[in-house]
Each structure stands twice: as structure tokens, then as C-alpha cells.
């Protein structure tokens, strides 16, 4: 007897339904896995691009300052493009398993003009007193300090002074009003003294760098009373040694090209010796004895120069500047330019304020 | 002629066996279908969360503190950057730019910012293709008329005003004052999802902050009935310009 049935057919249909459902689930899960993998690859590519762009910016060198606006050059895996005098764009592209990402970061450098503008005279402050016997001289504003030859001066200083101040000649002393100027000694310049009401405004720092930012960048932090002078470690300059602020008097010495950014969080007194660089004092500054300092002096408080203290560069204060005895300040754009461009803490790329990461497509 | 047939006993046994077999198959099918639905549901939720993370992360990381603010109804109003252009020349009052972006510039909705400048946005008044030059590729060189002509070499960031909001169970985007379109399937829990701006301490930076450093989103999936609420996705996007620890 031969009997036909439908159980086999039913079993086959059930198996087919189960197989279809399982296949759909495997497909959906596989698709989701591909999407997640693509997301991971895209993230890896973006991180690699950002790392390459930041590495390019970290390999900053002075030759990049020679780029004209719009020009670019490859630095490692990144490309550095000059956007404006003090602003650069570092970009890079990276790939990971087919994902492509591009990253861009803005890089800021300190331009000489934006820091030089803070020093419009040999001495400039909320009030200036030059005692009999003391001197504030801007008569040879573009000249090199004594003991420097012209090869130590950046080129085009006269043009830079003209571009920043509208003239090559600068005043010996400048204050917000004529009443704030008390000159019993000598003030030389073109003109000898000048009035600038803006000097009464708060001094925010050095160009785009605030006082706090300068303190965090300092090559050296000083306080109290200090005697300065070059210190050698064998034949090399011991830049970390106490009181070593470079050597302005011996151009061929190992410390001749050491221009530190020195920050005093409070009051500071220089007792004697020689040094150079950018001196930032958040309190009061007293320069006494036979101290010679070549460079920029920026003080939030009062500044007193006495005895035979000498500054070749310029002094700017938010308080009162007093020159007594035979103290002397000689304006030197050469000294200012060298220290502002070559202080290790300032000759580096910075993050700009506000936007730093920019979209590049 | 008589034909033999099934006895009643044989029929009943056959019916019982068939019922048991069908029951087993039905249970298996039901379980498989429920599992498939659950799997599809979870995949859809994961996709929704991924869209939120990718969209918000990609959009906000290019914004600085002045580009975003919290608007009415918890919406995040922002400058949505759609392209960037390098100024490579000028022809009279027109600026020659080498442009690349997600889409072509549209003067009816786009403005530009000069990267690195503290100045405000500049209206894009007119755009047209330009002949080759400036090292630009096919279709990259454009002539723009801007309300203020930028200097040579400047980087211009093209943006449109838009807003993101977590509303009606989905992340939505709207340009300007237009209606907001969903970017995902409606899988979000409106009550458990938020968009915020935080300052460096992690506190709310306020509705129109200048010191916002992080955009934060909590994206909570809608729970299924009878199930506990799944863990929300927390997205934190550091804004461009945020300096961790104040490092120079």
C-alpha cells in the first residue's frame, strides 16, 4: 500500500522560513558591522590627519617667516601656508582603509611689529621723571648697542620703524600728558619728548600675549635681588645657571646669542652685571649699580633706574619711570628686534585665541 | 468493490503528531521573528545614536565659542561650516578664491568668516565660476563679491546659520528659521535627551556664552514597553579654541 503525506512538505517549508529569517538577521548584522567599521576607519583617518598637521606645526622654523601670504611649503606630512603676517595654516590629509580625512589648524607667531609698537620711545610710561644727570636717548633709534656690530642687527630696521611708528625718529620720553613728564636731565629724540594719551590705558601684556601667558612661557623666573652675568659650562653657555641672562658685551662669546624671556611675578631689583633679553616685571623694577641690560623692559608697576644703570633697547611701564643719578636708556631697535624675535619662549608657534581648529575640505 | 481506509485510531495519532510538529514549528518561527524584530530594533537604535554622534561631533568640532549658543526650546544654534576658500587674487571689487566644500556656495544663505580675525561675518553677495589659475583644480576657482574685500592669502570659512534640536524622538536640523528635518528614525527619548554648552569647569556655560569650551549631548533611546531604559549616549565635543589645561 502506498500512502502519500504532506509532513515532509511542511517540514521543508518550516526550514525554509527559518533559513530566510536567519539570513535576514545575518545580513542586517553584517551591514551594521560594516557601518561601524567604516566609522572607526573615518575616526582613525581624522586622528591621523590631525596628528600630522600638529606635528607639522611643531616643526616650526624661522624659514617659514619668509613665506609670502598665500605661499605654502611642505613640512613633514603637513603643509604650512602663510595666511597673513602673523598667521599660518597647517593642514594634512590621511587615509585609513579607504576613509579620507583632512585637518587644519591655525598657527600664530609673534610678529615684530605687533610687539615693537609697545615701545614708542626710549622710556614710555604713565609718568616719566628724568633726574639731572640721567638720559633718555632715542636719537639713533635704529643703531646697534655698544659692542654689537651691524651684522647682529636684523635687516630693514629703519623700514620697520617707519612702518610701525610712521617715522624713523622717535622721542626720548613719552607720557599720557605733558604734566606727566618731568625732565630735569636729558631727553634726546625726534621730538625729545612726546605726549600720547593712550599710554594711560592698561598695559595688557606683550602684543597678543597676556601677563599670565608670558609667565607660563618664561625661559627664566626671577624675583628679589639679582646680580646678572653670563655663566659658562665648559665652552658652552650654561643657560640654566642662576643670573645668566646672556652676554651683551662679547659678541663672540658662547652666551652672546642667549636672549631669555625673563619674568618676575613680583618686584625685582638688578644689582649689577650685564644681561639681555625680554624682561617682564609684574611688580616694580629697580635697576641699580653698573647694570647693563640690552633688550625690552616691560613693567606693570614702577621702574627706577639709578646709579650708572644702562638699558639699550626700551622701557615701557604702566606706572612711573624714574631715571636718577647717571642712569641711561638708549633706544635701540636693533636690540629690541633681536630679543623679541630670538627669545626662545617667543620664537615659537602659538595657538591663536578663539578659533584654532578650522574645517578644511 | 471496497477500499480500505484509515482507522479512527490511525487518524487521531496522525493528527496529534501533526499538531505537535506544527506547534514546534510555530514556536520556533515566533521566536525567530521576535528575535529578528528585536535585532532590527537594536540596530535602528544603534544607527540613530551613531548618526547623532557623527553629525553633532563632525559639526561642532569646527565651531568656536562664538559660533554656538543655546536657543529656545533647547536648540543648539550654530554656524554650520560648509566650505573653505583661500583668497588668491582680486579683480576689481571681486575676490578670486580657491574653494572646496560640502556643496557650492549659495549667497541666499551663506556668509564667510576670515580665519584668525576677530571681525564678524561678511555677507557673500554673489558667486560665479572663474577661469583657471591660482593652482585650482576643476571647478575650484570662483569669483566672489563680499561686503568687505579680504586680503590676499586669507582663509575664508563659508557657513550657513542652522540649529540642531532633539525633538519628536529624533535629532533634527533646520537652516535659519526654516522647519527642522529629522536626520534619523524616531528612536529618541525627548525627556531624556539634551543639548548643552559647558565651560572649562564642566558647568553650564549659559545661553549665549563666550567661554563655552565643550558642547555636550545626552542622546537617550526610547525604551521598549516592559523593558528597562537603555543607557544613554553621552557625546562631548571640545569646541575649536578650547585649550585643555591652559597649555600654550
Coordinates of C-alpha atoms in Angstrom, one line a residue:
Chain A
X1 CA 0.0 0.0 0.0
X2 CA 1.4 3.3 -0.9
X3 CA 0.2 6.3 1.1
X4 CA 1.3 9.9 0.2
X5 CA 1.6 12.6 3.0
X6 CA 2.4 16.3 3.5
X7 CA 4.6 16.2 6.6
X8 CA 7.8 16.4 4.5
X9 CA 6.5 19.3 2.6
X10 CA 5.5 21.1 5.8
X11 CA 8.9 20.4 7.3
X12 CA 10.7 21.8 4.3
X13 CA 8.5 24.9 4.3
X14 CA 9.3 25.4 8.0
X15 CA 13.0 25.0 7.4
X16 CA 12.9 27.5 4.6
X17 CA 11.1 30.1 6.7
X18 CA 13.7 29.7 9.5
X19 CA 16.5 30.0 7.0
X20 CA 15.1 33.1 5.5
X21 CA 14.7 34.7 8.9
X22 CA 18.2 33.8 9.9
X23 CA 19.6 35.1 6.7
X24 CA 17.9 38.4 7.1
X25 CA 19.3 38.8 10.6
X26 CA 22.8 37.9 9.5
X27 CA 22.6 40.4 6.6
X28 CA 21.4 43.2 9.0
X29 CA 24.1 42.5 11.5
X30 CA 26.8 42.3 8.8
X31 CA 25.6 45.6 7.4
X32 CA 25.8 47.2 10.8
X33 CA 29.2 45.8 11.3
X34 CA 30.4 47.4 8.0
X35 CA 29.0 50.7 9.0
X36 CA 30.7 50.6 12.4
X37 CA 34.0 49.6 10.8
X38 CA 33.7 52.5 8.3
X39 CA 33.1 54.8 11.2
X40 CA 36.2 53.5 13.0
X41 CA 38.3 53.9 9.8
X42 CA 37.0 57.5 9.4
X43 CA 37.9 58.3 13.0
X44 CA 41.4 56.8 12.6
X45 CA 41.9 58.9 9.4
X46 CA 40.8 62.0 11.2
X47 CA 43.1 61.5 14.1
X48 CA 46.0 60.7 11.8
X49 CA 45.3 63.9 9.8
X50 CA 45.2 66.0 13.0
X51 CA 48.3 64.4 14.3
X52 CA 50.2 65.1 11.1
X53 CA 49.0 68.7 11.0
X54 CA 50.0 69.3 14.6
X55 CA 53.4 67.6 14.0
X56 CA 54.0 69.9 11.1
X57 CA 53.2 72.9 13.2
X58 CA 55.5 71.6 15.9
X59 CA 58.4 71.6 13.4
X60 CA 58.2 75.3 13.1
X61 CA 61.4 77.0 11.9
X62 CA 62.3 80.6 11.1
X63 CA 62.4 79.9 7.3
X64 CA 58.6 79.8 7.4
X65 CA 58.6 83.5 8.2
X66 CA 60.0 84.1 4.7
X67 CA 56.8 82.8 3.1
X68 CA 54.6 85.4 1.4
X69 CA 50.9 85.5 2.2
X70 CA 49.4 82.7 0.1
X71 CA 52.6 80.7 -0.2
X72 CA 52.9 77.3 1.3
X73 CA 55.6 74.7 1.9
X74 CA 55.6 71.0 2.9
X75 CA 56.8 70.3 6.4
X76 CA 56.8 66.6 7.1
X77 CA 53.4 65.2 6.2
X78 CA 51.8 68.6 6.6
X79 CA 51.6 71.7 4.6
X80 CA 52.2 75.1 6.2
X81 CA 50.6 78.1 4.4
X82 CA 51.0 81.7 5.4
X83 CA 47.7 83.5 5.6
X84 CA 48.8 86.9 7.0
X85 CA 51.9 88.4 8.6
X86 CA 51.5 86.5 11.9
X87 CA 49.1 83.7 11.0
X88 CA 49.7 80.4 9.3
X89 CA 47.6 77.4 8.4
X90 CA 48.9 73.8 9.0
X91 CA 46.9 71.2 7.0
X92 CA 47.3 67.5 6.5
X93 CA 45.5 64.6 4.8
X94 CA 45.4 61.0 6.0
X95 CA 43.8 57.8 4.8
X96 CA 42.7 54.6 6.6
X97 CA 41.2 51.7 4.7
X98 CA 39.6 53.9 2.1
X99 CA 38.5 56.6 4.5
X100 CA 40.0 60.0 3.8
X101 CA 40.2 62.9 6.3
X102 CA 41.7 66.4 6.3
X103 CA 42.6 68.5 9.2
X104 CA 43.6 72.1 9.6
X105 CA 45.0 74.2 12.5
X106 CA 45.7 77.9 12.7
X107 CA 49.2 78.7 14.0
X108 CA 50.1 82.1 15.4
X109 CA 53.6 83.6 15.6
X110 CA 54.6 86.8 17.2
X111 CA 55.4 89.4 14.6
X112 CA 58.0 92.1 15.4
X113 CA 55.6 94.9 14.5
X114 CA 52.9 93.9 17.0
X115 CA 55.4 93.8 19.9
X116 CA 57.6 96.7 18.7
X117 CA 54.6 99.0 18.8
X118 CA 54.6 98.8 22.6
X119 CA 57.9 100.7 22.7
X120 CA 57.3 104.1 21.1
X121 CA 60.1 105.8 23.0
X122 CA 63.2 105.2 24.9
X123 CA 61.1 105.4 28.1
X124 CA 57.3 105.4 27.9
X125 CA 55.0 105.2 31.0
X126 CA 52.1 106.6 32.8
X127 CA 54.5 109.2 34.1
X128 CA 58.2 109.8 33.4
X129 CA 60.8 111.6 35.6
X130 CA 64.3 112.1 34.3
X131 CA 66.6 113.5 37.0
X132 CA 69.5 115.8 36.4
X133 CA 72.4 113.7 35.0
X134 CA 70.2 110.9 33.7
X135 CA 69.4 110.4 30.0
X136 CA 66.7 109.0 27.8
X137 CA 68.0 109.0 24.2
X138 CA 66.2 107.9 21.0
X139 CA 68.4 109.9 18.7
X140 CA 69.9 106.9 17.0
X141 CA 66.9 104.6 17.2
X142 CA 68.0 102.1 14.6
X143 CA 71.6 101.9 15.8
X144 CA 73.1 98.8 17.4
X145 CA 74.0 98.9 21.1
X146 CA 77.7 99.4 22.1
X147 CA 79.8 96.3 21.4
X148 CA 77.3 95.0 18.8
X149 CA 78.3 95.2 15.1
X150 CA 75.7 95.8 12.5
X151 CA 75.7 92.1 11.4
X152 CA 73.9 91.3 14.7
X153 CA 71.0 93.5 13.7
X154 CA 68.1 92.2 11.6
X155 CA 67.9 93.9 8.2
X156 CA 65.4 96.6 7.3
X157 CA 65.0 98.1 10.8
X158 CA 64.6 101.7 9.5
X159 CA 61.7 100.5 7.3
X160 CA 60.2 98.6 10.2
X161 CA 60.3 101.7 12.5
X162 CA 58.8 103.7 9.7
X163 CA 56.0 101.2 9.2
X164 CA 55.2 100.9 12.9
X165 CA 55.6 104.5 14.0
X166 CA 55.3 106.4 10.8
X167 CA 58.8 107.8 11.2
X168 CA 62.3 106.6 11.9
X169 CA 62.9 109.2 14.6
X170 CA 61.4 108.5 18.0
X171 CA 61.1 110.5 21.2
X172 CA 63.3 110.0 24.2
X173 CA 60.4 110.1 26.7
X174 CA 56.7 109.7 26.2
X175 CA 53.8 110.0 28.7
X176 CA 50.0 110.4 28.5
X177 CA 50.2 114.2 29.2
X178 CA 52.7 117.0 29.5
X179 CA 52.1 117.1 33.2
X180 CA 53.3 113.5 33.5
X181 CA 56.7 114.4 32.0
X182 CA 59.3 115.8 34.4
X183 CA 62.6 116.1 32.6
X184 CA 65.4 117.7 34.5
X185 CA 68.1 115.7 32.8
X186 CA 68.5 114.9 29.1
X187 CA 65.8 113.6 26.7
X188 CA 67.0 113.3 23.1
X189 CA 65.0 112.2 20.1
X190 CA 62.7 113.4 17.4
X191 CA 61.0 115.0 19.2
X192 CA 62.8 114.9 22.6
X193 CA 59.5 114.3 24.5
X194 CA 56.1 113.4 23.3
X195 CA 52.5 113.1 24.6
X196 CA 50.4 110.0 23.9
X197 CA 47.1 109.8 25.8
X198 CA 46.8 106.0 25.1
X199 CA 49.7 105.4 27.5
X200 CA 47.2 106.0 30.3
X201 CA 45.4 102.8 29.2
X202 CA 46.0 99.4 30.9
X203 CA 49.0 97.6 29.6
X204 CA 47.6 94.2 28.6
X205 CA 50.9 92.4 28.1
X206 CA 53.3 91.9 25.1
X207 CA 51.3 92.0 21.9
X208 CA 48.8 89.1 21.9
X209 CA 50.4 87.6 25.0
X210 CA 48.9 88.4 28.3
X211 CA 50.8 88.8 31.5
X212 CA 49.7 85.3 32.6
X213 CA 50.6 83.8 29.3
X214 CA 54.1 85.4 29.5
X215 CA 54.6 84.0 32.9
X216 CA 53.7 80.5 31.6
X217 CA 56.2 80.8 28.7
X218 CA 59.1 82.3 30.6
X219 CA 62.6 81.0 30.0
X220 CA 63.5 82.2 33.5
X221 CA 61.5 83.3 36.5
X222 CA 63.3 85.8 38.8
X223 CA 62.5 87.7 42.0
X224 CA 64.1 89.6 44.8
X225 CA 67.5 91.0 44.1
X226 CA 69.7 89.6 41.4
X227 CA 73.2 90.1 40.0
X228 CA 73.2 89.1 36.4
X229 CA 76.1 87.9 34.2
X230 CA 76.9 85.1 31.7
X231 CA 77.8 81.7 33.0
X232 CA 79.7 79.1 31.1
X233 CA 79.6 75.3 31.4
X234 CA 83.0 74.5 29.8
X235 CA 82.8 76.1 26.4
X236 CA 79.0 76.2 26.2
X237 CA 76.6 78.7 27.6
X238 CA 75.0 77.4 30.8
X239 CA 71.6 78.8 30.0
X240 CA 70.1 77.3 33.2
X241 CA 72.6 78.9 35.6
X242 CA 71.4 81.4 38.1
X243 CA 71.6 85.0 36.9
X244 CA 72.7 84.0 33.3
X245 CA 70.8 86.4 31.1
X246 CA 73.1 86.2 28.1
X247 CA 76.2 88.2 27.2
X248 CA 75.6 91.6 25.5
X249 CA 79.2 92.8 25.8
X250 CA 81.1 90.0 24.0
X251 CA 79.5 89.2 20.5
X252 CA 81.7 86.2 20.0
X253 CA 81.1 84.7 23.5
X254 CA 79.1 81.5 23.9
X255 CA 76.2 83.4 25.6
X256 CA 76.1 86.1 23.1
X257 CA 73.1 84.6 21.3
X258 CA 71.2 83.7 24.5
X259 CA 68.2 86.0 24.8
X260 CA 65.9 84.8 27.5
X261 CA 62.4 85.8 28.3
X262 CA 62.7 86.7 32.0
X263 CA 59.5 87.1 34.0
X264 CA 59.4 88.4 37.6
X265 CA 56.0 87.7 39.1
X266 CA 56.5 90.4 41.7
X267 CA 59.1 93.1 42.4
X268 CA 62.7 92.7 41.1
X269 CA 66.0 94.5 41.7
X270 CA 69.0 94.2 39.5
X271 CA 72.2 94.9 41.5
X272 CA 74.7 94.9 38.7
X273 CA 76.3 92.9 35.9
X274 CA 75.2 92.5 32.2
X275 CA 72.4 90.7 30.5
X276 CA 70.0 90.8 27.6
X277 CA 66.6 89.6 26.5
X278 CA 63.0 90.4 27.3
X279 CA 62.4 91.4 30.9
X280 CA 58.8 91.3 32.1
X281 CA 58.1 92.5 35.6
X282 CA 54.6 92.2 37.1
X283 CA 55.6 94.4 40.1
X284 CA 58.1 97.2 40.5
X285 CA 61.6 97.1 38.9
X286 CA 64.8 98.7 40.3
X287 CA 67.9 98.7 38.1
X288 CA 70.9 99.8 40.1
X289 CA 74.7 99.7 40.2
X290 CA 76.5 99.2 37.0
X291 CA 73.8 97.0 35.5
X292 CA 73.7 96.9 31.7
X293 CA 70.6 95.4 30.1
X294 CA 70.1 95.1 26.3
X295 CA 66.6 94.5 25.2
X296 CA 63.0 95.1 26.1
X297 CA 61.8 96.0 29.6
X298 CA 58.1 95.8 30.2
X299 CA 56.7 96.5 33.7
X300 CA 53.3 96.5 35.2
X301 CA 54.5 98.6 38.1
X302 CA 57.0 101.4 38.6
X303 CA 60.5 101.4 37.1
X304 CA 63.6 103.0 38.8
X305 CA 67.0 103.2 37.1
X306 CA 69.7 104.7 39.2
X307 CA 73.5 104.8 39.7
X308 CA 75.1 104.0 36.4
X309 CA 72.4 101.6 35.2
X310 CA 72.0 101.4 31.4
X311 CA 69.4 99.9 29.2
X312 CA 70.0 99.6 25.4
X313 CA 66.5 98.9 23.9
X314 CA 63.5 100.5 25.5
X315 CA 61.5 100.7 28.7
X316 CA 57.7 100.6 28.9
X317 CA 55.8 100.8 32.2
X318 CA 52.2 101.0 33.3
X319 CA 53.4 103.0 36.3
X320 CA 56.1 105.7 36.8
X321 CA 59.5 105.5 35.2
X322 CA 62.3 107.3 37.1
X323 CA 65.8 107.8 35.9
X324 CA 68.2 109.1 38.6
X325 CA 71.9 109.7 39.0
X326 CA 73.7 108.8 35.7
X327 CA 71.2 106.2 34.6
X328 CA 70.7 106.0 30.8
X329 CA 68.2 104.4 28.4
X330 CA 69.2 104.4 24.8
X331 CA 66.6 103.4 22.3
X332 CA 67.8 100.5 20.1
X333 CA 65.5 99.0 17.6
X334 CA 68.3 96.5 16.8
X335 CA 68.4 95.2 20.4
X336 CA 64.6 95.1 20.6
X337 CA 64.3 93.3 17.3
X338 CA 66.8 90.6 18.2
X339 CA 65.4 89.9 21.6
X340 CA 61.8 89.9 20.5
X341 CA 62.5 87.6 17.6
X342 CA 65.0 85.3 19.2
X343 CA 63.9 84.8 22.8
X344 CA 63.2 81.0 22.8
X345 CA 59.9 81.5 24.6
X346 CA 58.6 83.9 21.9
X347 CA 60.2 82.4 18.8
X348 CA 57.7 79.5 18.5
X349 CA 54.2 78.8 17.2
X350 CA 51.2 79.6 19.4
X351 CA 47.6 78.6 19.3
X352 CA 45.7 81.7 18.4
X353 CA 42.9 83.0 20.7
X354 CA 39.5 81.8 19.8
X355 CA 39.4 79.5 16.7
X356 CA 42.2 77.1 16.4
X357 CA 40.9 74.1 14.5
X358 CA 39.4 75.0 11.2
X359 CA 37.4 73.0 8.7
X360 CA 39.2 72.0 5.5
X361 CA 37.5 70.1 2.8
Chain B
X1 CA -15.6 -3.0 -4.6
X2 CA -14.5 -1.9 -1.1
X3 CA -11.4 0.3 -0.4
X4 CA -9.6 0.1 2.8
X5 CA -9.2 3.5 4.7
X6 CA -7.7 4.8 7.9
X7 CA -9.0 3.6 11.1
X8 CA -10.1 6.3 13.6
X9 CA -7.1 5.5 15.8
X10 CA -4.6 6.0 13.0
X11 CA -6.2 9.3 12.1
X12 CA -6.1 10.6 15.7
X13 CA -2.5 9.6 16.1
X14 CA -1.6 11.3 12.8
X15 CA -3.5 14.5 13.9
X16 CA -1.7 14.6 17.3
X17 CA 1.7 14.1 15.7
X18 CA 1.0 16.8 13.1
X19 CA -0.3 19.2 15.8
X20 CA 2.9 18.7 17.9
X21 CA 5.1 19.2 14.8
X22 CA 3.2 22.3 13.8
X23 CA 3.3 23.6 17.3
X24 CA 7.1 23.2 17.5
X25 CA 7.5 24.9 14.1
X26 CA 5.2 27.7 15.2
X27 CA 7.1 28.3 18.4
X28 CA 10.4 28.3 16.6
X29 CA 9.1 30.7 13.9
X30 CA 7.6 33.0 16.5
X31 CA 10.8 33.2 18.5
X32 CA 12.8 33.8 15.4
X33 CA 10.5 36.5 14.2
X34 CA 10.6 38.2 17.6
X35 CA 14.4 37.9 17.7
X36 CA 14.6 39.4 14.3
X37 CA 12.4 42.3 15.3
X38 CA 14.4 42.9 18.4
X39 CA 17.6 42.8 16.4
X40 CA 16.3 45.2 13.9
X41 CA 15.1 47.5 16.7
X42 CA 18.5 47.5 18.3
X43 CA 20.3 48.1 15.0
X44 CA 18.0 51.0 14.3
X45 CA 18.7 52.4 17.8
X46 CA 22.4 52.0 17.3
X47 CA 22.2 53.7 13.9
X48 CA 20.3 56.6 15.5
X49 CA 22.9 57.0 18.2
X50 CA 25.7 56.8 15.6
X51 CA 24.0 59.4 13.4
X52 CA 23.7 61.7 16.4
X53 CA 27.3 61.2 17.4
X54 CA 28.7 61.6 13.9
X55 CA 26.6 64.6 13.0
X56 CA 27.0 66.5 16.2
X57 CA 30.7 65.6 16.6
X58 CA 31.5 66.5 13.0
X59 CA 29.6 69.7 13.0
X60 CA 30.5 71.1 16.4
X61 CA 34.2 70.4 16.5
X62 CA 34.8 73.1 13.9
X63 CA 32.8 75.7 15.9
X64 CA 34.5 78.1 18.4
X65 CA 32.8 79.6 21.4
X66 CA 31.3 82.5 19.5
X67 CA 29.8 80.2 16.9
X68 CA 27.3 78.3 19.0
X69 CA 24.6 79.2 21.5
X70 CA 21.6 77.7 23.1
X71 CA 18.3 78.9 21.6
X72 CA 14.7 78.5 22.5
X73 CA 13.5 75.0 23.3
X74 CA 16.9 73.6 23.9
X75 CA 18.0 74.0 20.3
X76 CA 21.7 74.4 19.6
X77 CA 22.1 77.3 17.2
X78 CA 25.3 77.4 15.3
X79 CA 27.4 78.4 12.3
X80 CA 27.4 75.3 10.2
X81 CA 30.6 75.4 8.1
X82 CA 30.1 74.1 4.6
X83 CA 33.3 75.1 2.8
X84 CA 36.6 76.9 3.0
X85 CA 38.3 79.2 0.5
X86 CA 41.7 80.7 0.1
X87 CA 41.9 84.2 -1.3
X88 CA 44.3 84.1 -4.3
X89 CA 43.6 87.4 -6.1
X90 CA 41.2 90.2 -6.8
X91 CA 39.6 91.5 -9.9
X92 CA 38.2 95.0 -9.2
X93 CA 35.6 94.6 -6.4
X94 CA 35.5 90.8 -6.9
X95 CA 37.7 88.4 -4.9
X96 CA 39.2 85.3 -6.5
X97 CA 39.1 82.3 -4.3
X98 CA 40.1 78.7 -4.5
X99 CA 37.1 76.9 -2.9
X100 CA 36.3 73.5 -1.7
X101 CA 33.5 72.3 0.4
X102 CA 30.5 70.1 1.0
X103 CA 28.4 72.0 -1.5
X104 CA 28.6 75.0 -3.8
X105 CA 28.3 78.5 -2.1
X106 CA 24.8 80.0 -2.0
X107 CA 24.6 83.7 -1.4
X108 CA 21.0 83.4 -0.3
X109 CA 22.1 81.6 2.8
X110 CA 25.9 81.7 3.2
X111 CA 28.3 84.1 4.9
X112 CA 32.0 83.9 5.5
X113 CA 34.4 84.4 8.4
X114 CA 38.0 85.3 8.0
X115 CA 40.0 82.7 9.9
X116 CA 42.2 84.2 12.6
X117 CA 40.3 87.5 12.5
X118 CA 38.2 88.9 15.4
X119 CA 35.9 90.6 12.9
X120 CA 32.4 89.4 12.4
X121 CA 30.9 87.6 9.4
X122 CA 31.0 89.0 5.9
X123 CA 28.0 88.6 3.7
X124 CA 28.5 86.7 0.5
X125 CA 26.7 88.8 -2.1
X126 CA 27.5 87.0 -5.3
X127 CA 29.4 84.0 -6.6
X128 CA 30.4 82.7 -10.1
X129 CA 32.9 80.3 -11.6
X130 CA 36.2 81.7 -12.8
X131 CA 38.7 80.6 -15.4
X132 CA 41.7 78.6 -14.3
X133 CA 44.5 79.9 -12.2
X134 CA 45.7 80.0 -8.6
X135 CA 46.7 76.4 -8.8
X136 CA 43.0 75.5 -8.5
X137 CA 41.5 72.2 -9.8
X138 CA 38.4 71.8 -12.0
X139 CA 35.6 73.9 -10.7
X140 CA 37.5 75.2 -7.6
X141 CA 38.2 78.7 -8.7
X142 CA 35.4 81.2 -8.0
X143 CA 34.7 84.9 -8.1
X144 CA 33.0 86.2 -5.1
X145 CA 31.6 89.6 -4.2
X146 CA 31.9 90.1 -0.5
X147 CA 30.6 93.0 1.6
X148 CA 34.3 93.5 2.7
X149 CA 37.1 92.5 0.5
X150 CA 39.6 90.3 2.4
X151 CA 43.4 90.5 1.9
X152 CA 45.4 88.2 -0.3
X153 CA 46.1 84.8 1.3
X154 CA 43.3 84.9 3.8
X155 CA 41.4 81.7 4.7
X156 CA 37.6 82.2 4.4
X157 CA 35.2 79.9 6.2
X158 CA 31.9 79.6 4.4
X159 CA 28.9 78.9 6.8
X160 CA 25.2 78.9 7.0
X161 CA 23.1 79.6 10.1
X162 CA 21.4 76.5 11.4
X163 CA 20.2 74.7 14.5
X164 CA 20.1 71.2 15.9
X165 CA 17.4 70.1 18.3
X166 CA 16.4 66.8 19.9
X167 CA 12.6 66.9 19.3
X168 CA 9.8 64.4 18.5
X169 CA 12.1 61.5 19.1
X170 CA 14.7 62.5 16.5
X171 CA 17.7 64.7 16.0
X172 CA 16.6 67.4 13.7
X173 CA 18.4 70.1 11.7
X174 CA 16.9 73.3 10.4
X175 CA 18.6 76.1 8.4
X176 CA 17.8 79.7 9.6
X177 CA 14.2 79.9 10.6
X178 CA 13.0 77.1 8.4
X179 CA 11.5 73.9 9.7
X180 CA 13.7 71.3 11.1
X181 CA 14.0 68.0 9.3
X182 CA 14.8 64.7 11.0
X183 CA 18.2 63.2 10.5
X184 CA 17.3 59.7 11.8
X185 CA 14.4 57.3 12.5
X186 CA 12.4 58.5 15.6
X187 CA 14.1 56.4 18.2
X188 CA 15.0 59.1 20.8
X189 CA 13.5 59.8 24.2
X190 CA 12.8 63.5 24.2
X191 CA 12.6 63.7 28.0
X192 CA 16.0 62.0 28.5
X193 CA 17.9 63.8 25.7
X194 CA 19.6 67.2 26.0
X195 CA 22.0 69.5 24.2
X196 CA 24.2 71.8 26.4
X197 CA 27.2 74.1 26.3
X198 CA 29.7 73.7 29.1
X199 CA 32.6 75.8 30.3
X200 CA 36.1 74.6 31.3
X201 CA 34.8 73.5 34.8
X202 CA 32.0 71.4 33.3
X203 CA 29.2 73.7 34.4
X204 CA 26.6 75.1 32.0
X205 CA 28.1 78.0 30.1
X206 CA 24.8 79.9 29.8
X207 CA 22.6 80.6 26.9
X208 CA 25.0 82.9 24.9
X209 CA 28.4 82.1 26.3
X210 CA 31.8 83.4 25.2
X211 CA 33.6 80.9 27.4
X212 CA 32.0 77.7 26.3
X213 CA 34.6 75.1 25.7
X214 CA 32.6 71.9 25.2
X215 CA 29.3 71.1 23.5
X216 CA 27.6 68.2 25.3
X217 CA 24.7 66.0 24.2
X218 CA 22.9 63.3 26.0
X219 CA 21.1 61.1 23.5
X220 CA 18.7 58.7 25.2
X221 CA 17.0 56.0 23.2
X222 CA 13.3 55.4 23.7
X223 CA 12.8 52.3 25.9
X224 CA 10.6 49.5 24.6
X225 CA 7.5 48.7 26.6
X226 CA 8.2 46.4 29.5
X227 CA 12.0 46.8 29.2
X228 CA 14.3 48.9 31.3
X229 CA 15.6 52.2 29.8
X230 CA 18.8 51.5 27.9
X231 CA 21.9 53.5 28.8
X232 CA 22.0 56.9 27.0
X233 CA 24.9 58.0 24.7
X234 CA 26.9 60.9 26.1
X235 CA 28.7 62.9 23.5
X236 CA 31.2 65.6 24.4
X237 CA 32.7 67.7 21.6
X238 CA 35.5 70.1 22.5
X239 CA 35.0 73.3 20.6
X240 CA 37.7 74.7 18.4
X241 CA 39.8 77.0 20.5
X242 CA 39.3 75.1 23.8
X243 CA 42.6 74.9 25.5
X244 CA 43.0 71.8 27.8
X245 CA 44.7 72.9 31.0
X246 CA 45.6 76.3 29.6
X247 CA 48.6 75.0 27.7
X248 CA 50.1 77.5 25.3

